[in-house]
Amino acid sequence: MSEQARLDLQRRQRLGMVEAVWGEHKTAAQIAPILVRLQANGEPALATRVDATKAAAVAELLAAEPTTAHLGTALRHHPDARGLSLGDPLPPRPELGRVVVLSGGTSDLPVAAEAQLALHWHGIASELLLDVGVAGLHRLLQQLERLQEARVLIACAGMEGALPTVLAGLVPQPVIGVPVSVGYGVSAGGQAALHGMLASCAPGLTVVNIDNGYGAAMAALRILHTGPS
């Protein structure tokens, strides 16, 4: 397998987070050696936006090489999160606290699951809370006591993207909004949700790019690193 990437193997020491592989626009032949090199250097190896077909192709490439065939049992595809990992995540870090990842609807699951997977890969405890969007506000209100135990909240929402604003008006923790590319016509692939979150009247709401579950997880990680739970 050829090596085409320049890996940032000091990112964890410098920033507290591991370099992840953007898998959607890479081939299996590009992803496989990167994962192998990350693991060989003692870094957790995770690729985002990898579908089942590409994951199977990576597995075949590893199996075809005598030097990597033994890694096949350590390769795992995470279909809900569209992630591909090799080896083990970082050890649990309960001292940093817990994150709750919420979604407005079950259609937001791939983005929410990506955020949860990225947190898990960094040893951060998290919980997934689905289908608590503002179309049925009672569903969110019923969970407020449960949310009080988290240090950071990640709210993924499509359509008009109102969930993060409502949430940021109800709880004191940092809220990170993730616009999701789900919705009819004028939702415009998540643009309406993005603009709604950026125009939020809830002070202090943090917003990441459309469908960027991984970026939301890393924003949460930076917050967790700032102080004790």
XYZ file of N, CA and C in Angstrom:
687
model
N 0.842 -1.195 0.000
C 0.000 0.000 0.000
C 0.881 1.250 0.000
N 0.580 2.166 -0.924
C 1.389 3.376 -1.024
C 1.012 4.381 0.056
N 1.944 5.280 0.380
C 1.714 6.305 1.389
C 1.725 7.674 0.717
N 0.583 8.363 0.758
C 0.450 9.652 0.086
C 0.200 10.783 1.072
N -0.077 10.488 2.324
C -0.482 11.510 3.287
C 0.656 11.864 4.238
N 0.653 13.123 4.673
C 1.578 13.582 5.703
C 0.777 13.663 7.008
N 0.993 12.714 7.892
C 0.177 12.627 9.100
C 0.669 13.583 10.188
N -0.288 14.139 10.905
C 0.012 15.016 12.035
C 0.020 14.159 13.298
N 1.135 13.505 13.558
C 1.207 12.547 14.657
C 1.399 13.218 16.011
N 1.583 14.519 16.023
C 1.743 15.248 17.286
C 0.477 16.028 17.659
N -0.589 15.828 16.914
C -1.795 16.625 17.179
C -2.361 16.366 18.571
N -2.324 15.119 19.013
C -2.872 14.816 20.344
C -2.062 15.501 21.426
N -0.732 15.517 21.298
C 0.111 16.176 22.280
C -0.068 17.700 22.227
N -0.318 18.222 21.030
C -0.410 19.669 20.849
C -1.797 20.221 21.177
N -2.841 19.498 20.745
C -4.201 20.010 20.848
C -5.124 19.163 21.711
N -4.681 17.963 22.086
C -5.549 17.104 22.879
C -6.534 16.308 22.052
N -6.383 16.320 20.735
C -7.275 15.553 19.868
C -6.466 14.817 18.805
N -7.013 13.722 18.346
C -6.337 12.865 17.383
C -6.725 13.273 15.969
N -5.785 13.174 15.040
C -6.116 13.428 13.641
C -7.076 12.356 13.138
N -8.158 12.783 12.505
C -9.098 11.843 11.893
C -8.963 11.904 10.380
N -9.330 10.831 9.730
C -9.229 10.724 8.275
C -10.585 11.086 7.671
N -10.621 12.083 6.795
C -11.842 12.384 6.043
C -11.963 11.342 4.941
N -12.933 10.448 5.063
C -12.988 9.298 4.174
C -13.862 9.445 2.952
N -14.744 10.423 2.937
C -15.735 10.491 1.859
C -15.107 10.677 0.492
N -14.072 11.505 0.402
C -13.456 11.778 -0.894
C -12.090 11.109 -1.043
N -11.820 10.116 -0.218
C -10.612 9.303 -0.370
C -11.006 7.908 -0.826
N -10.112 7.286 -1.548
C -10.341 5.908 -1.970
C -9.948 4.963 -0.841
N -10.381 3.723 -0.972
C -9.988 2.710 0.010
C -8.471 2.554 0.038
N -7.841 2.677 -1.137
C -6.385 2.546 -1.227
C -5.664 3.688 -0.517
N -6.318 4.822 -0.375
C -5.728 5.934 0.363
C -5.998 5.821 1.865
N -7.185 5.344 2.211
C -7.571 5.248 3.623
C -6.788 4.173 4.360
N -6.643 3.011 3.744
C -6.034 1.860 4.425
C -4.645 2.164 4.981
N -3.697 2.677 4.194
C -2.361 2.921 4.746
C -2.340 4.012 5.810
N -3.250 4.978 5.720
C -3.289 6.024 6.746
C -3.695 5.422 8.090
N -4.727 4.585 8.075
C -5.156 3.940 9.321
C -4.038 3.081 9.899
N -3.361 2.360 9.030
C -2.274 1.488 9.485
C -1.155 2.307 10.110
N -0.797 3.416 9.481
C 0.292 4.248 10.003
C -0.092 4.903 11.324
N -1.342 5.345 11.444
C -1.780 5.935 12.706
C -1.661 4.919 13.834
N -2.159 3.721 13.587
C -2.098 2.706 14.639
C -0.658 2.326 14.952
N 0.181 2.209 13.931
C 1.575 1.834 14.141
C 2.321 2.865 14.976
N 1.849 4.107 14.948
C 2.473 5.177 15.723
C 1.783 5.408 17.067
N 0.943 4.468 17.462
C 0.307 4.557 18.766
C -0.842 5.535 18.838
N -1.385 5.943 17.685
C -2.503 6.879 17.660
C -3.792 6.145 17.298
N -4.899 6.481 17.959
C -6.185 5.892 17.559
C -6.483 6.210 16.099
N -6.956 5.240 15.367
C -7.151 5.403 13.926
C -8.638 5.413 13.597
N -9.115 6.549 13.133
C -10.536 6.709 12.823
C -10.700 7.458 11.513
N -11.560 6.930 10.643
C -11.926 7.600 9.392
C -13.408 7.919 9.427
N -13.763 9.132 9.009
C -15.170 9.532 8.968
C -15.710 9.415 7.556
N -17.029 9.378 7.448
C -17.744 9.336 6.162
C -17.259 8.191 5.269
N -17.338 7.003 5.823
C -16.975 5.798 5.072
C -18.194 4.885 5.025
N -18.678 4.595 3.822
C -19.839 3.709 3.715
C -19.404 2.247 3.760
N -20.393 1.363 3.772
C -20.112 -0.058 3.954
C -19.279 -0.631 2.801
N -19.529 -0.162 1.583
C -18.790 -0.663 0.428
C -17.310 -0.304 0.517
N -17.037 0.944 0.873
C -15.646 1.382 0.985
C -14.964 0.704 2.176
N -15.702 0.510 3.266
C -15.141 -0.183 4.429
C -14.736 -1.609 4.067
N -15.580 -2.283 3.284
C -15.250 -3.641 2.852
C -14.013 -3.647 1.960
N -13.865 -2.626 1.125
C -12.696 -2.531 0.257
C -11.421 -2.319 1.065
N -11.497 -1.516 2.135
C -10.343 -1.332 3.017
C -9.967 -2.659 3.671
N -10.974 -3.400 4.131
C -10.719 -4.690 4.757
C -10.022 -5.646 3.786
N -10.439 -5.625 2.530
C -9.812 -6.495 1.519
C -8.356 -6.109 1.290
N -8.085 -4.818 1.275
C -6.705 -4.361 1.074
C -5.808 -4.792 2.237
N -6.299 -4.679 3.456
C -5.511 -5.109 4.599
C -5.258 -6.615 4.552
N -6.288 -7.369 4.182
C -6.165 -8.828 4.134
C -5.201 -9.285 3.046
N -5.063 -8.486 1.988
C -4.221 -8.876 0.854
C -2.733 -8.697 1.111
N -2.372 -7.923 2.126
C -0.968 -7.654 2.437
C -0.516 -8.506 3.625
N 0.539 -9.294 3.468
C 1.005 -10.130 4.585
C 1.330 -9.317 5.835
N 1.786 -8.097 5.664
C 2.185 -7.288 6.822
C 0.994 -6.675 7.555
N -0.184 -6.669 6.913
C -1.356 -6.063 7.557
C -2.528 -7.019 7.715
N -2.388 -8.241 7.234
C -3.503 -9.182 7.284
C -4.014 -9.404 8.699
N -3.097 -9.356 9.673
C -3.494 -9.606 11.061
C -4.344 -8.478 11.642
N -4.392 -7.336 10.961
C -5.148 -6.196 11.469
C -6.640 -6.287 11.150
N -6.997 -7.274 10.343
C -8.397 -7.387 9.931
C -9.362 -7.485 11.093
N -8.970 -8.167 12.152
C -9.872 -8.331 13.298
C -10.026 -7.041 14.101
N -9.109 -6.094 13.905
C -9.164 -4.826 14.636
C -9.871 -3.730 13.840
N -10.274 -4.049 12.592
C -10.961 -3.079 11.748
C -12.463 -3.188 11.987
N -13.103 -2.043 12.233
C -14.535 -2.072 12.529
C -15.247 -0.932 11.810
N -16.347 -1.282 11.149
C -17.182 -0.261 10.522
C -18.325 0.087 11.466
N -18.608 1.391 11.590
C -19.682 1.886 12.446
C -20.759 2.467 11.533
N -21.748 1.658 11.132
C -22.669 2.080 10.068
C -23.509 3.299 10.418
N -24.004 3.404 11.649
C -24.830 4.564 12.013
C -24.042 5.862 11.890
N -22.773 5.815 12.295
C -21.926 7.006 12.272
C -21.162 7.159 10.966
N -21.232 6.170 10.097
C -20.478 6.159 8.835
C -18.976 6.328 9.113
N -18.504 5.600 10.121
C -17.097 5.682 10.504
C -16.398 4.349 10.346
N -15.087 4.398 10.235
C -14.269 3.189 10.126
C -13.091 3.346 11.074
N -12.908 2.384 11.949
C -11.832 2.478 12.938
C -10.930 1.261 12.874
N -9.692 1.473 13.302
C -8.715 0.395 13.373
C -8.102 0.425 14.766
N -8.242 -0.658 15.492
C -7.695 -0.713 16.842
C -8.654 -0.178 17.874
N -8.097 0.328 18.952
C -8.899 0.748 20.101
C -8.909 2.267 20.258
N -9.991 2.792 20.880
C -10.020 4.227 21.182
C -9.111 4.544 22.361
N -8.983 5.827 22.679
C -8.233 6.226 23.859
C -8.948 5.711 25.115
N -8.214 5.501 26.196
C -8.844 5.023 27.434
C -9.885 6.010 27.939
N -10.893 5.528 28.671
C -11.928 6.420 29.216
C -11.323 7.495 30.110
N -11.912 8.689 30.032
C -11.450 9.824 30.829
C -12.632 10.421 31.593
N -13.122 9.709 32.584
C -14.319 10.165 33.306
C -14.139 11.497 34.008
N -12.885 11.864 34.292
C -12.635 13.124 34.992
C -13.008 14.340 34.145
N -13.124 14.167 32.833
C -13.471 15.281 31.956
C -14.973 15.542 31.896
N -15.772 14.590 32.394
C -17.211 14.779 32.366
C -17.859 14.101 31.170
N -19.159 14.336 31.020
C -19.964 13.623 30.032
C -20.627 14.610 29.080
N -20.845 14.139 27.855
C -21.510 14.931 26.826
C -22.798 14.228 26.432
N -23.865 14.990 26.239
C -25.100 14.437 25.672
C -25.255 14.975 24.256
N -25.479 14.071 23.319
C -25.694 14.430 21.912
C -27.178 14.257 21.612
N -27.844 15.340 21.279
C -29.270 15.315 21.002
C -29.536 15.486 19.511
N -30.681 14.960 19.062
C -31.090 15.202 17.678
C -32.550 15.592 17.653
N -32.882 16.465 16.699
C -34.266 16.869 16.557
C -35.147 15.715 16.120
N -34.647 14.874 15.228
C -35.399 13.716 14.745
C -34.467 12.557 14.468
N -35.030 11.389 14.196
C -34.203 10.214 13.928
C -33.472 10.341 12.593
N -33.945 11.225 11.701
C -33.240 11.447 10.436
C -31.882 12.099 10.655
N -31.682 12.705 11.819
C -30.412 13.353 12.142
C -29.398 12.370 12.722
N -29.779 11.091 12.821
C -28.931 10.098 13.490
C -27.521 10.004 12.924
N -27.297 9.981 11.595
C -25.910 9.829 11.113
C -24.968 10.907 11.638
N -25.449 12.150 11.721
C -24.606 13.245 12.201
C -24.401 13.136 13.709
N -25.467 12.835 14.435
C -25.362 12.684 15.884
C -24.464 11.497 16.244
N -24.608 10.404 15.502
C -23.786 9.216 15.777
C -22.322 9.477 15.468
N -22.031 10.296 14.437
C -20.647 10.660 14.137
C -20.040 11.427 15.309
N -20.802 12.353 15.877
C -20.315 13.111 17.030
C -20.040 12.181 18.203
N -20.958 11.253 18.452
C -20.774 10.337 19.580
C -19.571 9.425 19.364
N -19.390 8.941 18.141
C -18.243 8.084 17.848
C -16.934 8.843 18.058
N -16.870 10.081 17.599
C -15.652 10.885 17.759
C -15.344 11.115 19.233
N -16.363 11.341 20.038
C -16.170 11.506 21.481
C -15.653 10.211 22.102
N -16.282 9.106 21.746
C -15.851 7.801 22.265
C -14.400 7.529 21.902
N -13.997 7.917 20.694
C -12.636 7.661 20.241
C -11.604 8.455 21.030
N -12.071 9.497 21.713
C -11.184 10.299 22.556
C -11.372 10.001 24.043
N -12.081 8.935 24.342
C -12.252 8.517 25.734
C -13.305 9.283 26.494
N -14.169 10.016 25.789
C -15.177 10.841 26.438
C -16.507 10.087 26.513
N -17.069 10.015 27.719
C -18.367 9.378 27.902
C -19.451 10.254 27.291
N -20.379 9.627 26.582
C -21.459 10.389 25.961
C -22.723 9.559 25.904
N -23.810 10.263 25.681
C -25.123 9.631 25.588
C -25.840 10.212 24.394
N -26.580 9.368 23.679
C -27.322 9.795 22.507
C -28.795 9.922 22.876
N -29.374 11.089 22.596
C -30.779 11.350 22.919
C -31.469 11.796 21.633
N -32.241 10.885 21.033
C -32.823 11.118 19.715
C -34.263 11.606 19.789
N -34.684 12.298 18.735
C -36.082 12.645 18.515
C -36.667 13.513 19.622
N -35.959 14.586 19.946
C -36.461 15.531 20.958
C -36.588 16.924 20.339
N -37.013 16.983 19.092
C -37.107 18.252 18.381
C -38.266 19.111 18.835
N -38.278 20.357 18.373
C -39.245 21.333 18.856
C -40.654 21.112 18.302
N -40.829 20.222 17.334
C -42.175 19.930 16.846
C -43.024 19.291 17.939
N -42.371 18.704 18.932
C -43.047 18.171 20.119
C -42.229 18.573 21.328
N -42.331 19.826 21.734
C -41.428 20.390 22.730
C -41.473 19.638 24.056
N -42.611 19.010 24.352
C -42.717 18.252 25.607
C -41.672 17.147 25.689
N -41.261 16.624 24.539
C -40.271 15.539 24.535
C -38.930 16.027 25.071
N -38.576 17.270 24.744
C -37.336 17.849 25.248
C -37.472 18.225 26.720
N -38.587 18.829 27.074
C -38.789 19.270 28.456
C -38.749 18.091 29.430
N -39.197 16.935 28.973
C -39.177 15.747 29.826
C -37.758 15.269 30.128
N -36.774 15.745 29.360
C -35.389 15.275 29.504
C -34.488 16.281 30.231
N -35.034 17.420 30.662
C -34.190 18.479 31.211
C -33.410 18.030 32.438
N -34.025 17.296 33.315
C -33.315 16.833 34.511
C -32.153 15.925 34.124
N -32.378 15.103 33.146
C -31.326 14.209 32.648
C -30.165 14.997 32.040
N -30.472 16.105 31.384
C -29.447 16.908 30.726
C -28.575 17.668 31.723
N -29.089 17.927 32.899
C -28.335 18.705 33.876
C -27.031 18.023 34.281
N -26.936 16.721 34.078
C -25.755 15.968 34.498
C -24.600 16.073 33.500
N -24.867 16.610 32.324
C -23.834 16.688 31.285
C -23.060 17.994 31.400
N -21.794 17.977 30.963
C -20.986 19.202 30.946
C -21.180 19.988 29.662
N -21.406 19.271 28.563
C -21.586 19.915 27.262
C -22.725 19.210 26.535
N -23.495 19.972 25.755
C -24.581 19.417 24.951
C -24.314 19.707 23.481
N -24.502 18.696 22.649
C -24.407 18.851 21.195
C -25.800 18.614 20.631
N -26.348 19.603 19.930
C -27.708 19.499 19.412
C -27.696 19.504 17.888
N -28.114 18.403 17.293
C -28.140 18.242 15.838
C -29.570 18.401 15.342
N -29.782 19.282 14.374
C -31.152 19.512 13.901
C -31.152 19.968 12.454
N -32.121 19.445 11.702
C -32.349 19.878 10.338
C -33.561 20.788 10.268
N -34.281 20.764 9.158
C -35.430 21.649 8.951
C -35.030 23.100 9.243
N -35.688 23.772 10.226
C -35.338 25.153 10.560
C -34.259 25.234 11.628
N -33.877 24.097 12.204
C -32.742 24.053 13.124
C -32.978 24.757 14.446
N -34.186 24.693 14.997
C -34.511 25.460 16.195
C -34.040 24.805 17.498
N -33.776 23.515 17.478
C -33.465 22.803 18.724
C -32.325 23.435 19.526
N -31.166 23.757 18.936
C -30.085 24.327 19.740
C -30.455 25.644 20.422
N -31.227 26.496 19.723
C -31.640 27.767 20.314
C -32.528 27.540 21.527
N -33.513 26.667 21.388
C -34.406 26.364 22.509
C -33.611 25.782 23.667
N -32.729 24.858 23.351
C -31.930 24.204 24.389
C -31.046 25.207 25.117
N -30.404 26.113 24.357
C -29.509 27.098 24.957
C -30.257 28.106 25.819
N -31.576 28.203 25.653
C -32.387 29.069 26.492
C -32.912 28.385 27.734
N -32.654 27.087 27.859
C -33.198 26.323 28.983
C -32.143 25.821 29.955
N -30.904 25.628 29.479
C -29.873 25.016 30.323
C -28.620 25.886 30.350
N -27.814 25.786 31.421
C -26.634 26.646 31.539
C -25.385 26.124 30.852
N -25.359 24.856 30.478
C -24.154 24.283 29.894
C -23.876 24.841 28.496
N -22.629 24.730 28.034
C -22.335 25.071 26.641
C -23.151 24.194 25.691
N -23.747 24.817 24.690
C -24.530 24.097 23.683
C -23.867 24.316 22.327
N -23.614 23.223 21.626
C -23.015 23.273 20.287
C -24.077 22.829 19.286
N -24.439 23.709 18.374
C -25.451 23.397 17.379
C -24.843 22.842 16.104
N -25.458 21.780 15.588
C -25.005 21.186 14.325
C -26.170 21.212 13.336
N -26.141 22.083 12.340
C -27.182 22.063 11.318
C -27.062 20.794 10.472
N -28.207 20.184 10.193
C -28.219 18.917 9.462
C -28.929 19.114 8.129
N -28.415 18.481 7.107
C -28.952 18.645 5.742
C -30.190 17.784 5.522
N -31.184 17.968 6.389
C -32.453 17.251 6.301
C -33.577 18.276 6.216
N -34.489 18.100 5.275
C -35.635 18.997 5.193
C -36.095 19.216 3.767
N -37.305 19.754 3.635
C -37.886 20.029 2.326
C -37.254 21.264 1.683
N -37.528 21.448 0.394
C -37.145 22.568 -0.453
C -36.293 23.665 0.129
N -36.919 24.640 0.808
C -36.181 25.809 1.268
C -35.217 25.494 2.401
N -35.264 24.276 2.910
C -34.236 23.877 3.884
C -32.865 23.892 3.242
N -32.838 23.720 1.921
C -31.640 23.928 1.099
C -30.425 23.169 1.609
N -30.613 21.898 1.899
C -29.483 21.067 2.301
C -28.821 21.499 3.595
N -29.603 22.048 4.520
C -29.058 22.457 5.814
C -28.759 23.938 5.925
N -28.899 24.696 4.816
C -28.612 26.125 4.847
C -29.581 26.868 5.777
N -30.857 26.501 5.725
C -31.839 27.166 6.587
C -31.515 26.928 8.060
N -31.164 25.691 8.398
C -30.807 25.375 9.780
C -29.550 26.123 10.205
N -28.554 26.188 9.312
C -27.317 26.903 9.614
C -27.594 28.378 9.877
N -28.357 29.023 8.985
C -28.653 30.445 9.138
C -29.475 30.694 10.398
N -30.412 29.791 10.687
C -31.220 29.940 11.888
C -30.384 29.870 13.149
N -29.435 28.941 13.179
C -28.575 28.810 14.363
C -27.638 30.001 14.496
N -27.099 30.465 13.371
C -26.201 31.619 13.419
C -26.944 32.888 13.843
N -28.240 32.958 13.528
C -29.052 34.119 13.889
C -29.759 33.933 15.224
N -29.365 32.912 15.970
C -30.039 32.581 17.227
C -30.047 33.748 18.205
N -31.161 33.872 18.942
C -31.245 34.890 19.988
C -30.801 34.341 21.341
N -30.304 33.114 21.368
C -29.772 32.521 22.604
C -28.287 32.847 22.690
N -27.873 33.732 23.581
C -26.460 34.151 23.643
C -25.537 32.979 23.963
N -24.406 32.950 23.280
C -23.386 31.948 23.592
C -23.526 30.626 22.882
N -24.512 30.505 22.004
C -24.653 29.261 21.251
C -23.503 29.130 20.254
N -22.829 27.982 20.265
C -21.761 27.690 19.315
C -22.339 26.903 18.146
N -21.933 27.231 16.922
C -22.467 26.571 15.734
C -21.320 26.087 14.865
N -21.401 24.839 14.405
C -20.412 24.302 13.478
C -21.040 24.159 12.095
N -20.278 23.671 11.156
C -20.733 23.581 9.778
C -21.798 22.492 9.598
N -22.465 22.535 8.465
C -23.548 21.593 8.163
C -23.046 20.149 8.205
N -23.760 19.313 8.944
C -23.476 17.873 9.069
C -22.141 17.570 9.748
N -21.524 18.554 10.389
C -20.181 18.363 10.941
C -20.233 17.814 12.375
N -20.667 16.568 12.505
C -20.714 15.941 13.816
C -19.346 15.808 14.438
N -18.346 15.502 13.622
C -16.986 15.373 14.145
C -16.487 16.707 14.693
N -16.726 17.788 13.958
C -16.294 19.106 14.412
C -16.963 19.501 15.716
N -18.237 19.156 15.878
C -18.941 19.449 17.125
C -18.313 18.691 18.284
N -17.947 17.441 18.045
C -17.305 16.641 19.089
C -15.973 17.243 19.502
N -15.205 17.757 18.534
C -13.921 18.355 18.867
C -14.095 19.696 19.591
N -15.149 20.440 19.267
C -15.447 21.664 20.011
C -15.787 21.315 21.456
N -16.562 20.250 21.646
C -16.893 19.807 23.000
C -15.640 19.374 23.748
N -14.742 18.697 23.055
C -13.500 18.228 23.682
C -12.658 19.405 24.162
N -12.584 20.457 23.369
C -11.834 21.647 23.779
C -12.443 22.255 25.044
N -13.755 22.287 25.105
C -14.423 22.813 26.296
C -14.124 21.944 27.514
N -14.196 20.640 27.333
C -13.945 19.724 28.443
C -12.530 19.856 28.976
N -11.593 20.196 28.103
C -10.197 20.327 28.510
C -9.922 21.596 29.323
N -10.898 22.506 29.357
C -10.655 23.795 30.010
C -10.773 23.753 31.529
N -11.361 22.702 32.073
C -11.480 22.690 33.528
C -12.132 21.420 34.021
N -12.166 21.220 35.337
C -12.739 20.006 35.922
C -14.241 19.986 35.761
N -14.798 18.776 35.843
C -16.245 18.631 35.752
C -16.886 19.073 37.053
